[in-house]
Amino acid sequence: MDDIAQATGLGKGSLYGAFGDKGKLFHRVFGDWCTAVVEVAEGQLASGPDAEAMARLSAYVHLMAENTASDTQRRGCLLAKGTAELAQHDPAVAGRSAETMKALLTLLRTDISAAQRHGDIDSAADPERLAALLLTVVRGIEAVGKAGLDPATVRNIADTALAVLPTPKG
């Protein structure tokens, strides 16, 4: 709280008055971060013609890889770190992170289905499974980036994930 008070110029009493306690402040920040994560995905994936769905998927996966590759201090993502450290013991964090992952899956599935309709991804493939794969890759990129994998490798992971999506036969 001392660091937050110093950074904001507010007294600790004002912070406690606004948020209650450290836990409530963290939940507020964590919830806002989760909202921002979904909003970024919505900005990349949410709408547009089927003919552009594959480009949207590619842009999103590459954006996530680039964000990780450019994080030279290896701070990582509050969603990933908060979930890994707290979800087992904090039902509010567990619930909010699950809600966030479900929203990301829905956005990815919607664009994968659009890419299937356009013929960029094999229509016989299960869009739910492909969405889960891409979500795992995107979230995994953050983990390996934080561990120190070099930026070129992080970017190559994104390229490979997109390259292995099943394409129509013929």
Coordinates of N, CA, C and O in Angstrom, one line a residue:
M1 N 0.8 -1.2 0.0 CA 0.0 0.0 0.0 C 0.9 1.3 0.0 O 0.5 2.3 -0.6
D2 N 2.0 1.2 0.6 CA 2.9 2.3 0.6 C 3.3 2.7 -0.8 O 3.4 3.9 -1.1
D3 N 3.7 1.7 -1.6 CA 4.1 2.0 -3.0 C 2.9 2.6 -3.8 O 3.1 3.5 -4.6
I4 N 1.7 2.1 -3.6 CA 0.6 2.6 -4.3 C 0.3 4.0 -3.9 O 0.0 4.9 -4.7
A5 N 0.4 4.3 -2.6 CA 0.1 5.6 -2.1 C 1.2 6.6 -2.6 O 0.8 7.7 -3.1
Q6 N 2.4 6.2 -2.7 CA 3.4 7.0 -3.2 C 3.2 7.3 -4.7 O 3.3 8.4 -5.2
A7 N 2.9 6.2 -5.5 CA 2.7 6.4 -6.9 C 1.5 7.2 -7.2 O 1.5 7.9 -8.3
T8 N 0.5 7.2 -6.4 CA -0.8 7.9 -6.7 C -0.8 9.3 -6.1 O -1.6 10.1 -6.5
G9 N 0.0 9.5 -5.1 CA 0.0 10.7 -4.3 C -1.2 10.8 -3.3 O -1.4 11.8 -2.7
L10 N -1.8 9.6 -3.1 CA -2.9 9.6 -2.2 C -2.4 9.0 -0.9 O -1.4 8.2 -0.8
G11 N -3.1 9.4 0.2 CA -2.7 8.8 1.5 C -3.3 7.4 1.6 O -4.3 7.0 0.9
K12 N -2.7 6.6 2.5 CA -3.2 5.2 2.6 C -4.6 5.2 3.2 O -5.4 4.4 2.8
G13 N -4.9 6.2 4.0 CA -6.3 6.3 4.5 C -7.3 6.5 3.3 O -8.4 5.9 3.3
S14 N -6.9 7.3 2.4 CA -7.8 7.5 1.2 C -7.9 6.2 0.4 O -9.0 5.9 -0.1
L15 N -6.8 5.5 0.2 CA -6.9 4.2 -0.5 C -7.8 3.2 0.2 O -8.6 2.5 -0.4
Y16 N -7.6 3.1 1.5 CA -8.4 2.2 2.3 C -9.9 2.6 2.3 O -10.8 1.8 2.2
G17 N -10.1 3.9 2.3 CA -11.5 4.4 2.2 C -12.2 4.1 0.9 O -13.4 3.8 0.9
A18 N -11.4 4.1 -0.2 CA -12.0 3.9 -1.5 C -12.1 2.4 -1.8 O -13.1 2.0 -2.4
F19 N -11.2 1.6 -1.3 CA -11.2 0.2 -1.7 C -11.4 -0.8 -0.5 O -11.7 -2.0 -0.7
G20 N -11.3 -0.4 0.7 CA -11.6 -1.2 1.8 C -10.3 -1.8 2.4 O -9.8 -1.3 3.4
D21 N -9.7 -2.8 1.7 CA -8.5 -3.4 2.1 C -7.7 -3.8 0.9 O -8.1 -3.6 -0.2
K22 N -6.5 -4.4 1.2 CA -5.6 -4.8 0.1 C -6.2 -5.8 -0.8 O -6.1 -5.8 -2.0
G23 N -7.0 -6.7 -0.2 CA -7.6 -7.8 -1.0 C -8.6 -7.2 -2.0 O -8.7 -7.6 -3.1
K24 N -9.4 -6.3 -1.5 CA -10.5 -5.7 -2.3 C -9.8 -4.8 -3.4 O -10.3 -4.8 -4.6
L25 N -8.7 -4.2 -3.1 CA -8.0 -3.4 -4.1 C -7.4 -4.3 -5.2 O -7.6 -4.1 -6.4
F26 N -6.8 -5.5 -4.7 CA -6.3 -6.4 -5.7 C -7.4 -6.9 -6.6 O -7.3 -7.0 -7.8
H27 N -8.5 -7.3 -6.0 CA -9.6 -7.9 -6.8 C -10.1 -6.8 -7.8 O -10.5 -7.2 -9.0
R28 N -10.2 -5.6 -7.5 CA -10.6 -4.5 -8.4 C -9.6 -4.4 -9.5 O -9.9 -4.4 -10.7
V29 N -8.3 -4.4 -9.2 CA -7.2 -4.3 -10.2 C -7.3 -5.5 -11.1 O -7.2 -5.5 -12.4
F30 N -7.4 -6.7 -10.5 CA -7.4 -8.0 -11.3 C -8.6 -8.0 -12.2 O -8.5 -8.4 -13.4
G31 N -9.8 -7.6 -11.7 CA -11.0 -7.6 -12.5 C -10.8 -6.6 -13.7 O -11.2 -6.9 -14.8
D32 N -10.3 -5.4 -13.4 CA -10.0 -4.5 -14.5 C -9.1 -5.0 -15.5 O -9.2 -4.8 -16.7
W33 N -8.0 -5.7 -15.1 CA -7.0 -6.3 -16.0 C -7.7 -7.3 -16.9 O -7.5 -7.4 -18.1
C34 N -8.5 -8.2 -16.3 CA -9.2 -9.2 -17.0 C -10.1 -8.6 -18.1 O -10.2 -9.1 -19.2
T35 N -10.8 -7.5 -17.7 CA -11.7 -6.8 -18.7 C -10.8 -6.3 -19.8 O -11.2 -6.4 -21.0
A36 N -9.7 -5.7 -19.5 CA -8.8 -5.2 -20.6 C -8.3 -6.3 -21.5 O -8.2 -6.1 -22.7
V37 N -8.0 -7.5 -20.9 CA -7.5 -8.6 -21.7 C -8.6 -9.0 -22.8 O -8.3 -9.2 -23.9
V38 N -9.8 -9.1 -22.3 CA -10.9 -9.4 -23.2 C -11.2 -8.3 -24.2 O -11.4 -8.6 -25.4
E39 N -11.1 -7.1 -23.8 CA -11.3 -6.0 -24.7 C -10.2 -6.0 -25.8 O -10.6 -5.7 -27.0
V40 N -9.0 -6.3 -25.5 CA -8.0 -6.4 -26.5 C -8.3 -7.5 -27.5 O -8.3 -7.3 -28.8
A41 N -8.8 -8.6 -27.0 CA -9.2 -9.7 -27.9 C -10.4 -9.3 -28.8 O -10.4 -9.6 -30.0
E42 N -11.4 -8.7 -28.1 CA -12.5 -8.2 -28.9 C -12.1 -7.2 -30.0 O -12.7 -7.3 -31.1
G43 N -11.2 -6.4 -29.7 CA -10.7 -5.4 -30.7 C -10.0 -6.1 -31.9 O -10.1 -5.6 -33.0
Q44 N -9.5 -7.3 -31.7 CA -8.8 -8.0 -32.8 C -9.8 -9.0 -33.4 O -9.7 -9.2 -34.6
L45 N -10.7 -9.6 -32.7 CA -11.4 -10.8 -33.2 C -12.9 -10.5 -33.3 O -13.6 -11.3 -34.0
A46 N -13.5 -9.6 -32.7 CA -14.9 -9.5 -32.5 C -15.8 -9.4 -33.8 O -16.9 -10.0 -33.8
S47 N -15.4 -8.8 -34.8 CA -16.3 -8.6 -35.9 C -15.6 -8.4 -37.2 O -14.4 -8.1 -37.2
G48 N -16.3 -8.5 -38.2 CA -15.8 -8.3 -39.6 C -16.2 -9.5 -40.5 O -16.8 -10.5 -40.0
P49 N -16.0 -9.3 -41.7 CA -16.4 -10.4 -42.7 C -15.7 -11.7 -42.5 O -14.5 -11.7 -42.1
D50 N -16.3 -12.8 -42.9 CA -15.7 -14.1 -42.8 C -14.4 -14.1 -43.6 O -13.4 -14.8 -43.2
A51 N -14.3 -13.4 -44.7 CA -13.1 -13.4 -45.5 C -11.9 -12.8 -44.8 O -10.7 -13.1 -45.2
E52 N -12.1 -12.1 -43.7 CA -11.0 -11.5 -42.9 C -10.7 -12.2 -41.6 O -9.9 -11.8 -40.8
A53 N -11.5 -13.3 -41.4 CA -11.4 -14.0 -40.1 C -10.0 -14.5 -39.8 O -9.4 -14.4 -38.7
M54 N -9.4 -15.2 -40.8 CA -8.0 -15.7 -40.7 C -7.0 -14.6 -40.4 O -6.1 -14.8 -39.5
A55 N -7.2 -13.5 -41.1 CA -6.2 -12.4 -40.8 C -6.4 -11.9 -39.4 O -5.4 -11.5 -38.7
R56 N -7.7 -11.8 -38.9 CA -7.9 -11.4 -37.5 C -7.3 -12.4 -36.5 O -6.6 -11.9 -35.5
L57 N -7.4 -13.7 -36.8 CA -6.8 -14.6 -35.9 C -5.3 -14.5 -35.9 O -4.7 -14.5 -34.8
S58 N -4.7 -14.3 -37.0 CA -3.3 -14.2 -37.2 C -2.8 -12.9 -36.4 O -1.8 -12.9 -35.7
A59 N -3.5 -11.8 -36.6 CA -3.2 -10.6 -36.0 C -3.2 -10.7 -34.5 O -2.3 -10.2 -33.8
Y60 N -4.2 -11.4 -34.0 CA -4.4 -11.5 -32.5 C -3.2 -12.4 -31.9 O -2.6 -12.0 -31.0
V61 N -3.0 -13.5 -32.6 CA -1.9 -14.4 -32.1 C -0.6 -13.7 -32.1 O 0.2 -13.8 -31.2
H62 N -0.3 -13.0 -33.2 CA 1.0 -12.3 -33.4 C 1.1 -11.1 -32.4 O 2.1 -10.8 -31.9
L63 N -0.1 -10.4 -32.1 CA 0.0 -9.3 -31.2 C 0.4 -9.9 -29.8 O 1.2 -9.3 -29.1
M64 N -0.2 -11.0 -29.4 CA 0.1 -11.6 -28.1 C 1.6 -12.0 -28.0 O 2.2 -11.8 -27.0
A65 N 2.1 -12.6 -29.1 CA 3.5 -12.9 -29.1 C 4.4 -11.7 -29.1 O 5.4 -11.7 -28.4
E66 N 4.0 -10.7 -29.8 CA 4.8 -9.5 -29.9 C 4.8 -8.8 -28.5 O 5.8 -8.3 -28.0
N67 N 3.7 -8.7 -27.8 CA 3.6 -8.1 -26.5 C 4.5 -8.9 -25.5 O 5.2 -8.3 -24.7
T68 N 4.6 -10.2 -25.7 CA 5.5 -11.0 -24.8 C 6.9 -10.8 -25.2 O 7.8 -10.6 -24.3
A69 N 7.2 -10.8 -26.5 CA 8.6 -10.6 -27.0 C 9.1 -9.2 -26.6 O 10.3 -9.1 -26.3
S70 N 8.3 -8.2 -26.5 CA 8.8 -6.9 -26.2 C 8.8 -6.6 -24.7 O 9.3 -5.6 -24.3
D71 N 8.4 -7.6 -23.9 CA 8.4 -7.4 -22.4 C 9.8 -7.8 -21.9 O 10.0 -8.9 -21.4
T72 N 10.7 -6.9 -22.2 CA 12.1 -7.2 -21.9 C 12.4 -7.4 -20.4 O 13.4 -8.0 -20.0
Q73 N 11.6 -6.8 -19.5 CA 11.7 -6.9 -18.1 C 11.1 -8.2 -17.6 O 11.2 -8.5 -16.4
R74 N 10.4 -8.9 -18.5 CA 9.7 -10.2 -18.1 C 8.8 -10.0 -17.0 O 8.8 -10.9 -16.0
R75 N 8.0 -9.0 -17.0 CA 7.0 -8.8 -16.0 C 5.8 -9.8 -16.1 O 5.2 -10.1 -15.1
G76 N 5.5 -10.2 -17.3 CA 4.4 -11.1 -17.5 C 3.0 -10.4 -17.4 O 2.9 -9.2 -17.4
C77 N 2.0 -11.3 -17.3 CA 0.6 -10.8 -17.3 C 0.0 -11.0 -16.0 O 0.1 -12.1 -15.4
L78 N -0.7 -10.0 -15.5 CA -1.4 -10.1 -14.2 C -2.4 -11.3 -14.2 O -2.6 -11.9 -13.2
L79 N -3.1 -11.5 -15.3 CA -4.0 -12.6 -15.4 C -3.3 -13.9 -15.1 O -3.7 -14.7 -14.3
A80 N -2.2 -14.1 -15.9 CA -1.5 -15.4 -15.7 C -0.9 -15.6 -14.3 O -1.0 -16.6 -13.7
K81 N -0.3 -14.5 -13.8 CA 0.4 -14.6 -12.5 C -0.6 -14.7 -11.4 O -0.5 -15.5 -10.5
G82 N -1.7 -13.9 -11.5 CA -2.7 -13.9 -10.4 C -3.4 -15.3 -10.4 O -3.6 -15.8 -9.3
T83 N -3.7 -15.8 -11.6 CA -4.4 -17.1 -11.6 C -3.5 -18.2 -11.1 O -3.9 -19.0 -10.2
A84 N -2.2 -18.2 -11.5 CA -1.3 -19.3 -11.1 C -1.1 -19.2 -9.6 O -1.0 -20.3 -8.9
E85 N -1.0 -18.0 -9.0 CA -0.6 -17.9 -7.6 C -1.8 -17.9 -6.7 O -1.7 -18.4 -5.5
L86 N -3.0 -17.5 -7.1 CA -4.1 -17.3 -6.2 C -5.4 -18.1 -6.4 O -6.2 -18.3 -5.5
A87 N -5.6 -18.6 -7.7 CA -6.9 -19.2 -8.0 C -7.2 -20.4 -7.1 O -8.3 -20.6 -6.7
Q88 N -6.2 -21.1 -6.7 CA -6.4 -22.3 -5.8 C -7.0 -21.9 -4.4 O -7.7 -22.7 -3.8
H89 N -6.6 -20.7 -4.0 CA -7.0 -20.3 -2.6 C -8.0 -19.1 -2.6 O -8.6 -18.8 -1.5
D90 N -8.3 -18.5 -3.7 CA -9.1 -17.3 -3.8 C -10.3 -17.5 -4.8 O -10.0 -17.4 -6.0
P91 N -11.5 -17.8 -4.3 CA -12.6 -18.1 -5.3 C -12.9 -16.9 -6.2 O -13.3 -17.2 -7.3
A92 N -12.7 -15.7 -5.7 CA -13.0 -14.6 -6.6 C -12.0 -14.5 -7.8 O -12.4 -14.3 -8.9
V93 N -10.7 -14.8 -7.5 CA -9.7 -14.8 -8.6 C -10.0 -16.0 -9.5 O -10.0 -15.9 -10.8
A94 N -10.3 -17.2 -9.0 CA -10.6 -18.3 -9.8 C -11.8 -18.1 -10.7 O -11.8 -18.4 -11.9
G95 N -12.9 -17.5 -10.1 CA -14.0 -17.2 -10.9 C -13.8 -16.2 -12.0 O -14.2 -16.4 -13.2
R96 N -13.1 -15.1 -11.7 CA -12.9 -14.1 -12.7 C -11.9 -14.6 -13.8 O -12.1 -14.2 -14.9
S97 N -10.9 -15.4 -13.4 CA -10.0 -15.9 -14.5 C -10.8 -16.9 -15.4 O -10.6 -16.9 -16.6
A98 N -11.6 -17.7 -14.8 CA -12.4 -18.7 -15.6 C -13.3 -17.9 -16.5 O -13.5 -18.3 -17.7
E99 N -14.0 -16.9 -16.0 CA -14.9 -16.1 -16.9 C -14.1 -15.4 -18.0 O -14.6 -15.4 -19.2
T100 N -12.9 -15.0 -17.7 CA -12.0 -14.4 -18.8 C -11.7 -15.4 -19.8 O -11.7 -15.1 -21.0
M101 N -11.2 -16.6 -19.4 CA -10.8 -17.6 -20.4 C -12.0 -18.0 -21.2 O -11.9 -18.3 -22.4
K102 N -13.2 -18.1 -20.6 CA -14.4 -18.5 -21.4 C -14.7 -17.4 -22.5 O -15.1 -17.7 -23.6
A103 N -14.5 -16.2 -22.1 CA -14.8 -15.1 -23.1 C -13.8 -15.1 -24.2 O -14.1 -15.0 -25.4
L104 N -12.5 -15.4 -23.9 CA -11.5 -15.5 -24.9 C -11.8 -16.7 -25.8 O -11.6 -16.6 -27.0
L105 N -12.2 -17.8 -25.2 CA -12.5 -19.0 -26.0 C -13.7 -18.7 -27.0 O -13.6 -19.1 -28.2
T106 N -14.7 -18.0 -26.5 CA -15.8 -17.7 -27.4 C -15.4 -16.8 -28.6 O -15.8 -17.0 -29.7
L107 N -14.5 -15.8 -28.3 CA -14.0 -14.9 -29.3 C -13.2 -15.7 -30.4 O -13.4 -15.5 -31.6
L108 N -12.3 -16.5 -29.9 CA -11.5 -17.3 -30.8 C -12.4 -18.3 -31.6 O -12.2 -18.4 -32.8
R109 N -13.3 -19.0 -31.0 CA -14.2 -19.9 -31.7 C -15.0 -19.2 -32.7 O -15.2 -19.7 -33.8
T110 N -15.5 -18.0 -32.4 CA -16.3 -17.3 -33.4 C -15.5 -17.0 -34.7 O -16.0 -17.1 -35.8
D111 N -14.2 -16.5 -34.5 CA -13.4 -16.2 -35.7 C -13.0 -17.5 -36.4 O -12.9 -17.5 -37.6
I112 N -12.7 -18.6 -35.6 CA -12.4 -19.8 -36.3 C -13.6 -20.3 -37.1 O -13.4 -20.8 -38.3
S113 N -14.8 -20.2 -36.6 CA -15.9 -20.6 -37.4 C -16.1 -19.8 -38.6 O -16.5 -20.3 -39.7
A114 N -15.8 -18.5 -38.5 CA -15.9 -17.6 -39.7 C -14.8 -18.0 -40.7 O -15.1 -18.0 -41.9
A115 N -13.6 -18.3 -40.2 CA -12.6 -18.8 -41.2 C -12.9 -20.1 -41.8 O -12.6 -20.3 -43.0
Q116 N -13.7 -20.9 -41.1 CA -14.1 -22.2 -41.7 C -15.2 -21.9 -42.8 O -15.1 -22.5 -43.9
R117 N -16.1 -21.0 -42.5 CA -17.1 -20.7 -43.5 C -16.5 -20.1 -44.8 O -17.0 -20.4 -45.9
H118 N -15.4 -19.4 -44.6 CA -14.7 -18.8 -45.7 C -13.8 -19.8 -46.5 O -13.4 -19.5 -47.6
G119 N -13.5 -20.9 -45.8 CA -12.7 -21.9 -46.5 C -11.2 -21.8 -46.1 O -10.4 -22.5 -46.7
D120 N -10.8 -21.0 -45.1 CA -9.4 -20.9 -44.7 C -9.0 -22.0 -43.7 O -7.8 -22.3 -43.6
I121 N -10.0 -22.5 -43.0 CA -9.8 -23.6 -42.0 C -10.7 -24.7 -42.4 O -11.9 -24.5 -42.7
D122 N -10.3 -26.0 -42.3 CA -11.1 -27.1 -42.6 C -12.4 -27.1 -41.8 O -12.4 -27.0 -40.6
S123 N -13.5 -27.2 -42.5 CA -14.8 -27.1 -41.9 C -15.1 -28.4 -41.1 O -16.0 -28.4 -40.2
A124 N -14.3 -29.5 -41.3 CA -14.5 -30.7 -40.5 C -13.9 -30.6 -39.1 O -14.2 -31.4 -38.2
A125 N -13.0 -29.6 -38.9 CA -12.3 -29.5 -37.6 C -13.3 -28.9 -36.6 O -14.2 -28.1 -36.9
D126 N -13.1 -29.2 -35.3 CA -13.9 -28.8 -34.3 C -13.5 -27.4 -33.8 O -12.4 -27.2 -33.3
P127 N -14.3 -26.3 -34.1 CA -13.8 -25.0 -33.7 C -13.6 -24.8 -32.2 O -12.8 -24.0 -31.9
E128 N -14.3 -25.5 -31.4 CA -14.1 -25.4 -29.9 C -12.7 -25.9 -29.6 O -12.0 -25.3 -28.8
R129 N -12.3 -27.0 -30.2 CA -11.0 -27.6 -29.9 C -9.9 -26.7 -30.4 O -8.8 -26.5 -29.8
L130 N -10.1 -26.1 -31.6 CA -9.1 -25.2 -32.2 C -9.0 -23.9 -31.4 O -7.9 -23.4 -31.2
A131 N -10.1 -23.4 -30.9 CA -10.1 -22.3 -30.0 C -9.3 -22.5 -28.7 O -8.5 -21.7 -28.3
A132 N -9.5 -23.7 -28.2 CA -8.8 -24.1 -26.9 C -7.3 -24.2 -27.2 O -6.5 -23.8 -26.4
L133 N -7.0 -24.7 -28.4 CA -5.5 -24.9 -28.7 C -4.9 -23.5 -28.9 O -3.9 -23.2 -28.3
L134 N -5.6 -22.6 -29.6 CA -5.0 -21.2 -29.8 C -4.9 -20.5 -28.4 O -4.0 -19.7 -28.2
L135 N -6.0 -20.6 -27.6 CA -5.9 -20.0 -26.3 C -4.7 -20.5 -25.5 O -4.0 -19.7 -24.8
T136 N -4.5 -21.8 -25.5 CA -3.4 -22.4 -24.8 C -2.1 -21.9 -25.3 O -1.2 -21.6 -24.5
V137 N -2.0 -21.8 -26.6 CA -0.7 -21.3 -27.2 C -0.5 -19.8 -26.8 O 0.6 -19.5 -26.4
V138 N -1.5 -19.0 -26.9 CA -1.4 -17.6 -26.6 C -1.0 -17.4 -25.1 O -0.1 -16.7 -24.7
R139 N -1.7 -18.1 -24.2 CA -1.4 -18.0 -22.8 C 0.0 -18.7 -22.5 O 0.7 -18.2 -21.6
G140 N 0.3 -19.7 -23.2 CA 1.6 -20.4 -23.0 C 2.8 -19.5 -23.5 O 3.8 -19.6 -22.9
I141 N 2.5 -18.8 -24.5 CA 3.6 -17.9 -25.0 C 4.0 -16.9 -23.9 O 5.2 -16.6 -23.7
E142 N 3.0 -16.4 -23.1 CA 3.3 -15.5 -22.0 C 4.2 -16.2 -21.0 O 5.1 -15.7 -20.5
A143 N 3.9 -17.5 -20.7 CA 4.6 -18.2 -19.7 C 6.1 -18.5 -20.2 O 7.0 -18.2 -19.4
V144 N 6.3 -18.9 -21.4 CA 7.6 -19.2 -21.8 C 8.4 -17.9 -22.1 O 9.6 -17.8 -21.9
G145 N 7.7 -16.8 -22.4 CA 8.4 -15.5 -22.6 C 8.9 -15.0 -21.2 O 10.0 -14.5 -21.1
K146 N 8.0 -15.2 -20.2 CA 8.4 -14.8 -18.9 C 9.6 -15.6 -18.4 O 10.5 -15.1 -17.6
A147 N 9.7 -16.8 -18.8 CA 10.8 -17.7 -18.4 C 12.1 -17.3 -19.1 O 13.2 -17.8 -18.7
G148 N 12.0 -16.5 -20.1 CA 13.2 -16.0 -20.8 C 13.5 -16.5 -22.2 O 14.6 -16.3 -22.7
L149 N 12.5 -17.2 -22.8 CA 12.8 -17.6 -24.2 C 13.0 -16.3 -25.0 O 12.4 -15.3 -24.8
D150 N 13.9 -16.4 -26.0 CA 14.2 -15.3 -26.7 C 13.1 -14.8 -27.6 O 12.2 -15.6 -28.0
P151 N 13.0 -13.5 -27.9 CA 11.9 -13.0 -28.7 C 11.6 -13.7 -30.0 O 10.5 -13.9 -30.4
A152 N 12.7 -14.1 -30.7 CA 12.5 -14.8 -32.0 C 11.8 -16.1 -31.8 O 10.9 -16.4 -32.6
T153 N 12.1 -16.8 -30.8 CA 11.4 -18.1 -30.5 C 10.0 -17.8 -30.2 O 9.1 -18.6 -30.7
V154 N 9.7 -16.8 -29.4 CA 8.3 -16.5 -29.0 C 7.5 -16.2 -30.3 O 6.4 -16.7 -30.5
R155 N 8.1 -15.4 -31.2 CA 7.4 -15.1 -32.5 C 7.2 -16.3 -33.3 O 6.2 -16.5 -34.0
N156 N 8.2 -17.2 -33.3 CA 8.1 -18.4 -34.1 C 7.0 -19.3 -33.6 O 6.3 -20.1 -34.4
I157 N 6.8 -19.3 -32.3 CA 5.7 -20.2 -31.7 C 4.3 -19.7 -32.3 O 3.5 -20.5 -32.7
A158 N 4.1 -18.4 -32.4 CA 2.9 -17.9 -33.0 C 2.8 -18.3 -34.4 O 1.7 -18.8 -34.8
D159 N 3.8 -18.2 -35.2 CA 3.8 -18.6 -36.6 C 3.4 -20.1 -36.7 O 2.6 -20.5 -37.6
T160 N 4.1 -20.9 -35.9 CA 3.8 -22.4 -36.0 C 2.4 -22.7 -35.6 O 1.8 -23.6 -36.2
A161 N 1.9 -22.1 -34.5 CA 0.5 -22.4 -34.1 C -0.5 -22.1 -35.2 O -1.4 -22.9 -35.4
L162 N -0.3 -21.0 -35.9 CA -1.2 -20.7 -37.0 C -1.0 -21.6 -38.2 O -1.9 -22.0 -38.9
A163 N 0.3 -22.0 -38.4 CA 0.6 -22.9 -39.5 C 0.0 -24.3 -39.4 O -0.3 -25.0 -40.4
V164 N -0.2 -24.8 -38.1 CA -0.8 -26.1 -37.9 C -2.3 -26.2 -37.9 O -2.9 -27.3 -37.8
L165 N -3.0 -25.0 -38.0 CA -4.4 -25.1 -38.1 C -4.8 -25.8 -39.4 O -4.2 -25.6 -40.5
P166 N -5.7 -26.7 -39.3 CA -6.1 -27.6 -40.5 C -6.7 -26.8 -41.6 O -7.6 -26.0 -41.4
T167 N -6.2 -27.0 -42.8 CA -6.7 -26.3 -44.0 C -7.6 -27.3 -44.8 O -7.4 -28.5 -44.6
P168 N -8.5 -26.8 -45.6 CA -9.3 -27.7 -46.4 C -8.5 -28.6 -47.3 O -7.4 -28.1 -47.8
K169 N -9.0 -29.8 -47.5 CA -8.3 -30.7 -48.4 C -8.6 -30.2 -49.9 O -9.6 -29.8 -50.2
G170 N -7.5 -30.4 -50.7 CA -7.7 -30.1 -52.1 C -7.4 -28.8 -52.4 O -7.4 -27.9 -53.1

